[in-house]
Short mmCIF file of N, CA, C and O in Angstrom, two decimals:
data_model
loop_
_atom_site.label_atom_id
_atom_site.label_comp_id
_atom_site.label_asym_id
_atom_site.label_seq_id
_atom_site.Cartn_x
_atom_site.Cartn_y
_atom_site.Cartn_z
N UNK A 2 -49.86 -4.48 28.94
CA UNK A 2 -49.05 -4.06 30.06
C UNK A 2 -48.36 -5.26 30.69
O UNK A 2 -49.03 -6.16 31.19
N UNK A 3 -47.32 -5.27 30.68
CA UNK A 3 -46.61 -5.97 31.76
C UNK A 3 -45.85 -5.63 33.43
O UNK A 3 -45.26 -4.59 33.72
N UNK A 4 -46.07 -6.76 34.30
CA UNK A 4 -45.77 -6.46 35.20
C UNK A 4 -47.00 -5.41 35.88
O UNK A 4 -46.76 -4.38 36.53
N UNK A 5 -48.03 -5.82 35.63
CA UNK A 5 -49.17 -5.36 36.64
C UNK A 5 -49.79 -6.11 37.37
O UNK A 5 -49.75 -7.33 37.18
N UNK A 6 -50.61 -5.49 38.49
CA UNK A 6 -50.81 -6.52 39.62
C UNK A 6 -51.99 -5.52 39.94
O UNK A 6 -51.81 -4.35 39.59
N UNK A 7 -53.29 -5.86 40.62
CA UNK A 7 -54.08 -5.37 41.30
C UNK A 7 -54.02 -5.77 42.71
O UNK A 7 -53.96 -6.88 43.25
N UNK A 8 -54.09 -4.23 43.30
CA UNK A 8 -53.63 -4.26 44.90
C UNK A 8 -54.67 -3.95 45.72
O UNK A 8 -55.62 -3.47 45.10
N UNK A 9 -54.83 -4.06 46.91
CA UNK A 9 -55.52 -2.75 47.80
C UNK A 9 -54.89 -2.45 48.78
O UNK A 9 -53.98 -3.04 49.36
N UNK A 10 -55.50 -1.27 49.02
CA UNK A 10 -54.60 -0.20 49.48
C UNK A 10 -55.54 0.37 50.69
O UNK A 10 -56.74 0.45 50.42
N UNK A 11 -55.02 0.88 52.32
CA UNK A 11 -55.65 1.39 52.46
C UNK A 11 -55.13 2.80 52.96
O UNK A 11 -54.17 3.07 53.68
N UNK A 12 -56.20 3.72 52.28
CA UNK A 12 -55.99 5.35 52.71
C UNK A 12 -56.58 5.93 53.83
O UNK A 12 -57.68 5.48 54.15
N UNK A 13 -56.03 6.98 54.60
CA UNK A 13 -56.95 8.01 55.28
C UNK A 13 -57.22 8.97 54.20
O UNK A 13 -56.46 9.45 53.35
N UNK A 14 -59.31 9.27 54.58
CA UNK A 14 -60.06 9.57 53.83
C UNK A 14 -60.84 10.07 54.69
O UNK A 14 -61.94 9.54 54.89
N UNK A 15 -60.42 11.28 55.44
CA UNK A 15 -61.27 11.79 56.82
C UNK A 15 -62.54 12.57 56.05
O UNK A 15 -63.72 12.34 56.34
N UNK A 16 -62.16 13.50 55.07
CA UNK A 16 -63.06 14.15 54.53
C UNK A 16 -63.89 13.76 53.34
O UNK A 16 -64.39 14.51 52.50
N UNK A 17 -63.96 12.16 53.42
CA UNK A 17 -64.89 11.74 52.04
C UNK A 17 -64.50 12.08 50.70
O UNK A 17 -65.49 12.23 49.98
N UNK A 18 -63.38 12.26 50.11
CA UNK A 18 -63.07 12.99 48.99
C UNK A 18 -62.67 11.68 48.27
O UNK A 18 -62.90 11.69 47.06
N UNK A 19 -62.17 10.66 48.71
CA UNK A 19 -62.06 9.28 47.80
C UNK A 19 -63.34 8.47 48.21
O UNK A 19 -63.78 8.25 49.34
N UNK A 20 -64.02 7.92 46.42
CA UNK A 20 -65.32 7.36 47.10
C UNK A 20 -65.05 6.02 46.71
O UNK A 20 -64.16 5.85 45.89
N UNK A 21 -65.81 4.80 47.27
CA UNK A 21 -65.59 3.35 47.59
C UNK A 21 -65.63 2.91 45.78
O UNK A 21 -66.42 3.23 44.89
N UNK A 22 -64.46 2.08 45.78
CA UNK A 22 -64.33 1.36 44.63
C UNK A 22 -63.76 2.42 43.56
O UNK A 22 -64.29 2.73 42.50
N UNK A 23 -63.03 2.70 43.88
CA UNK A 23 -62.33 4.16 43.37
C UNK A 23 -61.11 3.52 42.27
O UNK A 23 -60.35 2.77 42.90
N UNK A 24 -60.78 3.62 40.98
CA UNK A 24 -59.48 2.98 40.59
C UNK A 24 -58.74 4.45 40.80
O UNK A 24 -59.17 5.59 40.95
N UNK A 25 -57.07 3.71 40.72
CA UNK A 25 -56.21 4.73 40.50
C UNK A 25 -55.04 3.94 39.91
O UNK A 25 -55.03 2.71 39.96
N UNK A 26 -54.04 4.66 39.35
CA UNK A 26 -52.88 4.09 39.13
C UNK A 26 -51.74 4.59 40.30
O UNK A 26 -52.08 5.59 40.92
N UNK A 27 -50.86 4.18 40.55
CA UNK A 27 -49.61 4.41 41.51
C UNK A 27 -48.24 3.49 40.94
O UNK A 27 -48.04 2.53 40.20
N UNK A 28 -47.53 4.34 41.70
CA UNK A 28 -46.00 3.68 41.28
C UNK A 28 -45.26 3.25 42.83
O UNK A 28 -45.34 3.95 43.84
N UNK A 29 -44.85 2.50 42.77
CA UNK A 29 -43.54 1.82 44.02
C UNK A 29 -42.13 1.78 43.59
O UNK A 29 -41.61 1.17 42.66
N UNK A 30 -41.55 2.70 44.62
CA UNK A 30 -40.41 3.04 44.55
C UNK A 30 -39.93 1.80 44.93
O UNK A 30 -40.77 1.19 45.60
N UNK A 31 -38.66 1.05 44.71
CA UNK A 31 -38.00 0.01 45.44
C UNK A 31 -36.48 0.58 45.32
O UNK A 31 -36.05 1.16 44.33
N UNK A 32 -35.83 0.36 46.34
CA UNK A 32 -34.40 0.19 46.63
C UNK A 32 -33.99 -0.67 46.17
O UNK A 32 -34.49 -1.73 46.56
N UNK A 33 -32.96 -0.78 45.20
CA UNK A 33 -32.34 -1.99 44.72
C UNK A 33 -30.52 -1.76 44.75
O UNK A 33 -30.18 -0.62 44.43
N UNK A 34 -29.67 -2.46 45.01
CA UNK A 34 -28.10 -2.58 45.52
C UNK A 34 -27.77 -2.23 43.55
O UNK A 34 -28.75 -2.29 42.80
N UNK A 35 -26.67 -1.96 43.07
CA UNK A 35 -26.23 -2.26 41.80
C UNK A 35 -25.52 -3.03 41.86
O UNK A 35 -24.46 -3.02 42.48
N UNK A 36 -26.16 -4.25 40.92
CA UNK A 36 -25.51 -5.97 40.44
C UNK A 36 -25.15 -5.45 39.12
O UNK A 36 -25.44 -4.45 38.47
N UNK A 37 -24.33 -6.62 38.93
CA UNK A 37 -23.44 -7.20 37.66
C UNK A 37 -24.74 -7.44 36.89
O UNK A 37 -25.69 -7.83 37.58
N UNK A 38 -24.96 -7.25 35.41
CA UNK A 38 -25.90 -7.90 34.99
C UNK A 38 -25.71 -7.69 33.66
O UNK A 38 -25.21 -6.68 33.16
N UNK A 39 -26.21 -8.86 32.97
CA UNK A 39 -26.24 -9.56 31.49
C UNK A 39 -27.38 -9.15 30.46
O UNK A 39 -28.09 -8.34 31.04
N UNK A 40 -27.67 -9.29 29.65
CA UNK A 40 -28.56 -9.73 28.57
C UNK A 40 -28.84 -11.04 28.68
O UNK A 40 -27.89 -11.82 28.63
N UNK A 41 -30.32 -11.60 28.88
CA UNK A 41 -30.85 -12.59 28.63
C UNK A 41 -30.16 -13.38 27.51
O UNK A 41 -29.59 -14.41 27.87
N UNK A 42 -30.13 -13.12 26.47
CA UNK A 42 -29.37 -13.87 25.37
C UNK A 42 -28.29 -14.23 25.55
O UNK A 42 -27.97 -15.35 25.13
N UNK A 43 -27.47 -13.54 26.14
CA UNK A 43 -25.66 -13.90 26.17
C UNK A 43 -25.91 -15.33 26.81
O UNK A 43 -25.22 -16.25 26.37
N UNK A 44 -26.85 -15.58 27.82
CA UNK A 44 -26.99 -17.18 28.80
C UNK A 44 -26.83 -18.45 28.03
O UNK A 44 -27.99 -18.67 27.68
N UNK A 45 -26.14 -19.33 27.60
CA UNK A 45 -26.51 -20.31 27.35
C UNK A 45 -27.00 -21.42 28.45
O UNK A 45 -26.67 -21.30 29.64
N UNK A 46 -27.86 -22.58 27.95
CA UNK A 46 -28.22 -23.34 29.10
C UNK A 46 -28.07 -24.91 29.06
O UNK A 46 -28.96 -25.67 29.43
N UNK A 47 -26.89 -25.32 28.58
CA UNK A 47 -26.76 -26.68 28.38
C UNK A 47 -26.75 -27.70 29.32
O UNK A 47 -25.70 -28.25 29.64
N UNK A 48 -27.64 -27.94 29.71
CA UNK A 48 -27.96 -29.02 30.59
C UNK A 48 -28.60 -28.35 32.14
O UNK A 48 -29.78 -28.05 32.33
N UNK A 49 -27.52 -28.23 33.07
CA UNK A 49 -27.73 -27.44 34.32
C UNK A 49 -26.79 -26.39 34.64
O UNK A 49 -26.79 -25.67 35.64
N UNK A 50 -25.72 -26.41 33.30
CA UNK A 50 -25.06 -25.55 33.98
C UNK A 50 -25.37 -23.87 33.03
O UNK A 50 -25.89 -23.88 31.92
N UNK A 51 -24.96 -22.63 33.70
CA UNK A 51 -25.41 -21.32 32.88
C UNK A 51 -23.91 -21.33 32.30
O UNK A 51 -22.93 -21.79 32.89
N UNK A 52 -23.95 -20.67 30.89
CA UNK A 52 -22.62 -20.45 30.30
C UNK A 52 -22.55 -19.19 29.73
O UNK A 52 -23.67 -18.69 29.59
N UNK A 53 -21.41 -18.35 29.26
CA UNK A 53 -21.47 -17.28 28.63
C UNK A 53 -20.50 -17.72 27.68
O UNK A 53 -20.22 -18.91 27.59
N UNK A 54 -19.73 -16.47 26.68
CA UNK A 54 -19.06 -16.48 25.87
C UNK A 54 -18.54 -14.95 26.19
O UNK A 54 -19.30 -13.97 26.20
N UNK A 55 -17.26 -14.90 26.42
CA UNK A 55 -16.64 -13.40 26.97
C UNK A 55 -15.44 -13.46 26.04
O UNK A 55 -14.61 -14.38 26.03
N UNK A 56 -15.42 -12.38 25.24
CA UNK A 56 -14.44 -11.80 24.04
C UNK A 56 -13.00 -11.92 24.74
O UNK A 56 -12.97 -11.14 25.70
N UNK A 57 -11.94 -12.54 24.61
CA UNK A 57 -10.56 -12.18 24.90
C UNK A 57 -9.87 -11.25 23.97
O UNK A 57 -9.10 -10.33 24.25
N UNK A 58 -10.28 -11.63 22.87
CA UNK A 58 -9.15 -10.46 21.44
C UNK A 58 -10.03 -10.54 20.46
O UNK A 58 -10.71 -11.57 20.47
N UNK A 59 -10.24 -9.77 19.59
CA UNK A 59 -11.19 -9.17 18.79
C UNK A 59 -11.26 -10.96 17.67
O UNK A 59 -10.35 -11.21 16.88
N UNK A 60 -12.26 -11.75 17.84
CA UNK A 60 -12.35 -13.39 17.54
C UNK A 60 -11.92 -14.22 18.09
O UNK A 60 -11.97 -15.36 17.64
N UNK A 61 -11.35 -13.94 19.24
CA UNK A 61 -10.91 -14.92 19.94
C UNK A 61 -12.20 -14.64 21.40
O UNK A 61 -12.48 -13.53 21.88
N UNK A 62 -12.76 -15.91 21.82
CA UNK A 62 -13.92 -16.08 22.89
C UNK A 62 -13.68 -17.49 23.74
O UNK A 62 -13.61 -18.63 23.28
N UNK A 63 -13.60 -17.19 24.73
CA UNK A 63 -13.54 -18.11 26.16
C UNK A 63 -15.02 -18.49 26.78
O UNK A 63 -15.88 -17.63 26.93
N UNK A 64 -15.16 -19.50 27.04
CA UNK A 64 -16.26 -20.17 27.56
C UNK A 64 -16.25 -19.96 28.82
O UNK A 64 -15.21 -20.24 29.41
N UNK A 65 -17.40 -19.41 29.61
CA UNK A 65 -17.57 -19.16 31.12
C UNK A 65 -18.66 -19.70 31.64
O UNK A 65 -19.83 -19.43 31.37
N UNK A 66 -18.27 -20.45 32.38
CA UNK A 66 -19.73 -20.95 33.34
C UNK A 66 -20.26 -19.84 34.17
O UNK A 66 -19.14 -19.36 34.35
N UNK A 67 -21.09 -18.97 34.86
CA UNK A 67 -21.73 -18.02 35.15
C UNK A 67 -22.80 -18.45 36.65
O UNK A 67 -23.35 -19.55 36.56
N UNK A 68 -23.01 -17.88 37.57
CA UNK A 68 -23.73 -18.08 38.46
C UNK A 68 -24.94 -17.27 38.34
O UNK A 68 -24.43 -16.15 38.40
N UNK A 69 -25.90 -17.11 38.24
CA UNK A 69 -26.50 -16.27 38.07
C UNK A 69 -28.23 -16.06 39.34
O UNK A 69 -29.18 -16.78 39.64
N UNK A 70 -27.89 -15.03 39.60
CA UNK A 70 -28.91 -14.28 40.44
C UNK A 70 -30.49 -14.43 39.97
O UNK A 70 -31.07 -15.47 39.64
N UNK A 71 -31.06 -12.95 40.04
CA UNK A 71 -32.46 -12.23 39.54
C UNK A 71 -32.12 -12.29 38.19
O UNK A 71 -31.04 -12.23 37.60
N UNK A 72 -33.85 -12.49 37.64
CA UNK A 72 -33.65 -12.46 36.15
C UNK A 72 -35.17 -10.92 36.02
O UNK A 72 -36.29 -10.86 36.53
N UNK A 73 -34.61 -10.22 35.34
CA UNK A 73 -35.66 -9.57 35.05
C UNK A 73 -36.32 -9.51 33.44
O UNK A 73 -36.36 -10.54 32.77
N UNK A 74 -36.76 -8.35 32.95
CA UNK A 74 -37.25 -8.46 31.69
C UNK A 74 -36.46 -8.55 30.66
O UNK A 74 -36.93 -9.05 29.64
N UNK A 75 -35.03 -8.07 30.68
CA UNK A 75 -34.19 -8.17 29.69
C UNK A 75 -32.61 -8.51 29.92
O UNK A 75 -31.77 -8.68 29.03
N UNK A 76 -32.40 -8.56 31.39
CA UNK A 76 -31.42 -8.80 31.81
C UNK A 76 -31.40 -9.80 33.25
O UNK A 76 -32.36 -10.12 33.95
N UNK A 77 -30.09 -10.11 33.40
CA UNK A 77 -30.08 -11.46 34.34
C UNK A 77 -28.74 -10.69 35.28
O UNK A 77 -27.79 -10.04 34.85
N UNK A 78 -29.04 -11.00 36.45
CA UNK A 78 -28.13 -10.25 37.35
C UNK A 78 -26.76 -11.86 37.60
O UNK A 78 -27.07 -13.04 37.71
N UNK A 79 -25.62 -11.37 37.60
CA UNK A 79 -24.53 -12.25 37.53
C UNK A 79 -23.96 -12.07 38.59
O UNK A 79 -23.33 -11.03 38.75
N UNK A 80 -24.04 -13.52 40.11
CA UNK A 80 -23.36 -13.43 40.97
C UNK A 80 -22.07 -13.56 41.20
O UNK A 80 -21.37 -12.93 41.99
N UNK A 81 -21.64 -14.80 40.13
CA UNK A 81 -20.15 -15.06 40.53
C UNK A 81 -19.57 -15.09 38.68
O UNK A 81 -20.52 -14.87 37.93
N UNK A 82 -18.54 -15.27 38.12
CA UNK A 82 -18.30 -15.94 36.62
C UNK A 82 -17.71 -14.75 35.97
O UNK A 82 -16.78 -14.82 35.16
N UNK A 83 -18.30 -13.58 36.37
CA UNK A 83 -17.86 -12.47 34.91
C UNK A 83 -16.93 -11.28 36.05
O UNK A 83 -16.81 -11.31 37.27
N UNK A 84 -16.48 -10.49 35.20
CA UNK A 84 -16.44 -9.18 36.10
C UNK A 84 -16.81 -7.95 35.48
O UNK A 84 -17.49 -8.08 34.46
N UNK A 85 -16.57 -6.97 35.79
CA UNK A 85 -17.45 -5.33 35.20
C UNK A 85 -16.32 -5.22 34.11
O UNK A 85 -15.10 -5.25 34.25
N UNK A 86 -17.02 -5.08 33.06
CA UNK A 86 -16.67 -4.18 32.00
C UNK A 86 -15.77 -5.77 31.00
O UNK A 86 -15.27 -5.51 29.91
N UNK A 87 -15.70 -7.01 31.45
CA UNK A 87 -15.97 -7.80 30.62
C UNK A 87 -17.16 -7.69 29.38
O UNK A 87 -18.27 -7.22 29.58
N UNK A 88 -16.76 -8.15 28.23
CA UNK A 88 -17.63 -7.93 27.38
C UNK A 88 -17.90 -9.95 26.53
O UNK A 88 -17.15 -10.78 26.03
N UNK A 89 -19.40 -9.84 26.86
CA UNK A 89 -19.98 -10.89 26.33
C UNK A 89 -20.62 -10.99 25.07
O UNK A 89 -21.00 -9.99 24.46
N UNK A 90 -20.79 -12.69 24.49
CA UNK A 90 -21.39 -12.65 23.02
C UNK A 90 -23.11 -12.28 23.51
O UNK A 90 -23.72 -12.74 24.47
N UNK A 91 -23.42 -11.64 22.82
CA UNK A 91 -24.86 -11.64 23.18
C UNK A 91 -25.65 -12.29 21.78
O UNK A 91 -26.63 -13.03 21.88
N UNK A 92 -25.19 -11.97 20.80
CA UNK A 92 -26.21 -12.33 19.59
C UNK A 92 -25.00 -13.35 18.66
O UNK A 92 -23.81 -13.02 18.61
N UNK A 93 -25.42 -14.29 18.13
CA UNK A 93 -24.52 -15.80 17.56
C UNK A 93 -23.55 -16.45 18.52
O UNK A 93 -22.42 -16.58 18.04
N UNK A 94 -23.71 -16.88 19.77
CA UNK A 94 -23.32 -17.66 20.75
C UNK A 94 -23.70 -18.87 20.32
O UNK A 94 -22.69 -19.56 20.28
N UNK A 95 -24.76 -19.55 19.93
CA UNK A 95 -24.97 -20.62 19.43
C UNK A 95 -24.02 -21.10 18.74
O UNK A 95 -23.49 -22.20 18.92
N UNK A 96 -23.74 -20.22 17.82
CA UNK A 96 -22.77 -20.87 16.41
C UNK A 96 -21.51 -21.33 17.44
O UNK A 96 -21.07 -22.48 17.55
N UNK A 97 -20.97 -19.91 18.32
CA UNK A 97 -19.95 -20.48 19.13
C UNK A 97 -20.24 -21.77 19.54
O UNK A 97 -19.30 -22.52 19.27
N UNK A 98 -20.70 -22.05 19.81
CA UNK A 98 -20.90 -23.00 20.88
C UNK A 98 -21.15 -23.94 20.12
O UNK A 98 -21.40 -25.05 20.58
#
């Protein structure tokens, strides 16, 4: 499992029906805004700065430096560098590069 954490929690339990040392599983809802966001792979990381590779014409690719936010499990949220519906190299960026 990833992304688990052991918590405690506390309940009202007026009528004894949960007993001490009890497991359970639960879920947390979070509110989150909708960001711009990448594939981990598309990132290159040469030195300090973040870079992408964004398609201009079907073989033709422009180099973008990228600001980048939250990183989660498979994707990286993009503050400043790209815009929506730009399309990035995600898999052989290396070779670009």
């Amino acid at each position: 499992m990833t992304r688990s954490a052991m918590v405690r929690v506390v309940l009202e339990n007026p009528e004894r029906t949960i007993k001490n040392n009890t497991f359970a599983e639960g879920t947390v809802d979070v509110e989150a805004p909708d960001v711009l966001a990448i594939p981990r792979a598309a990132v290159l990381w040469p030195g300090s700065t973040q870079r992408v590779y964004v398609e201009k014409a079907a073989g033709s690719y422009q180099q973008r430096n990228v600001k980048l936010g939250r990183a989660g499990d498979e994707l990286w949220e993009v503050v400043d560098g790209l815009k929506e519906g730009e399309r990035v190299v995600t898999s052989g960026n290396m070779l670009i590069d």
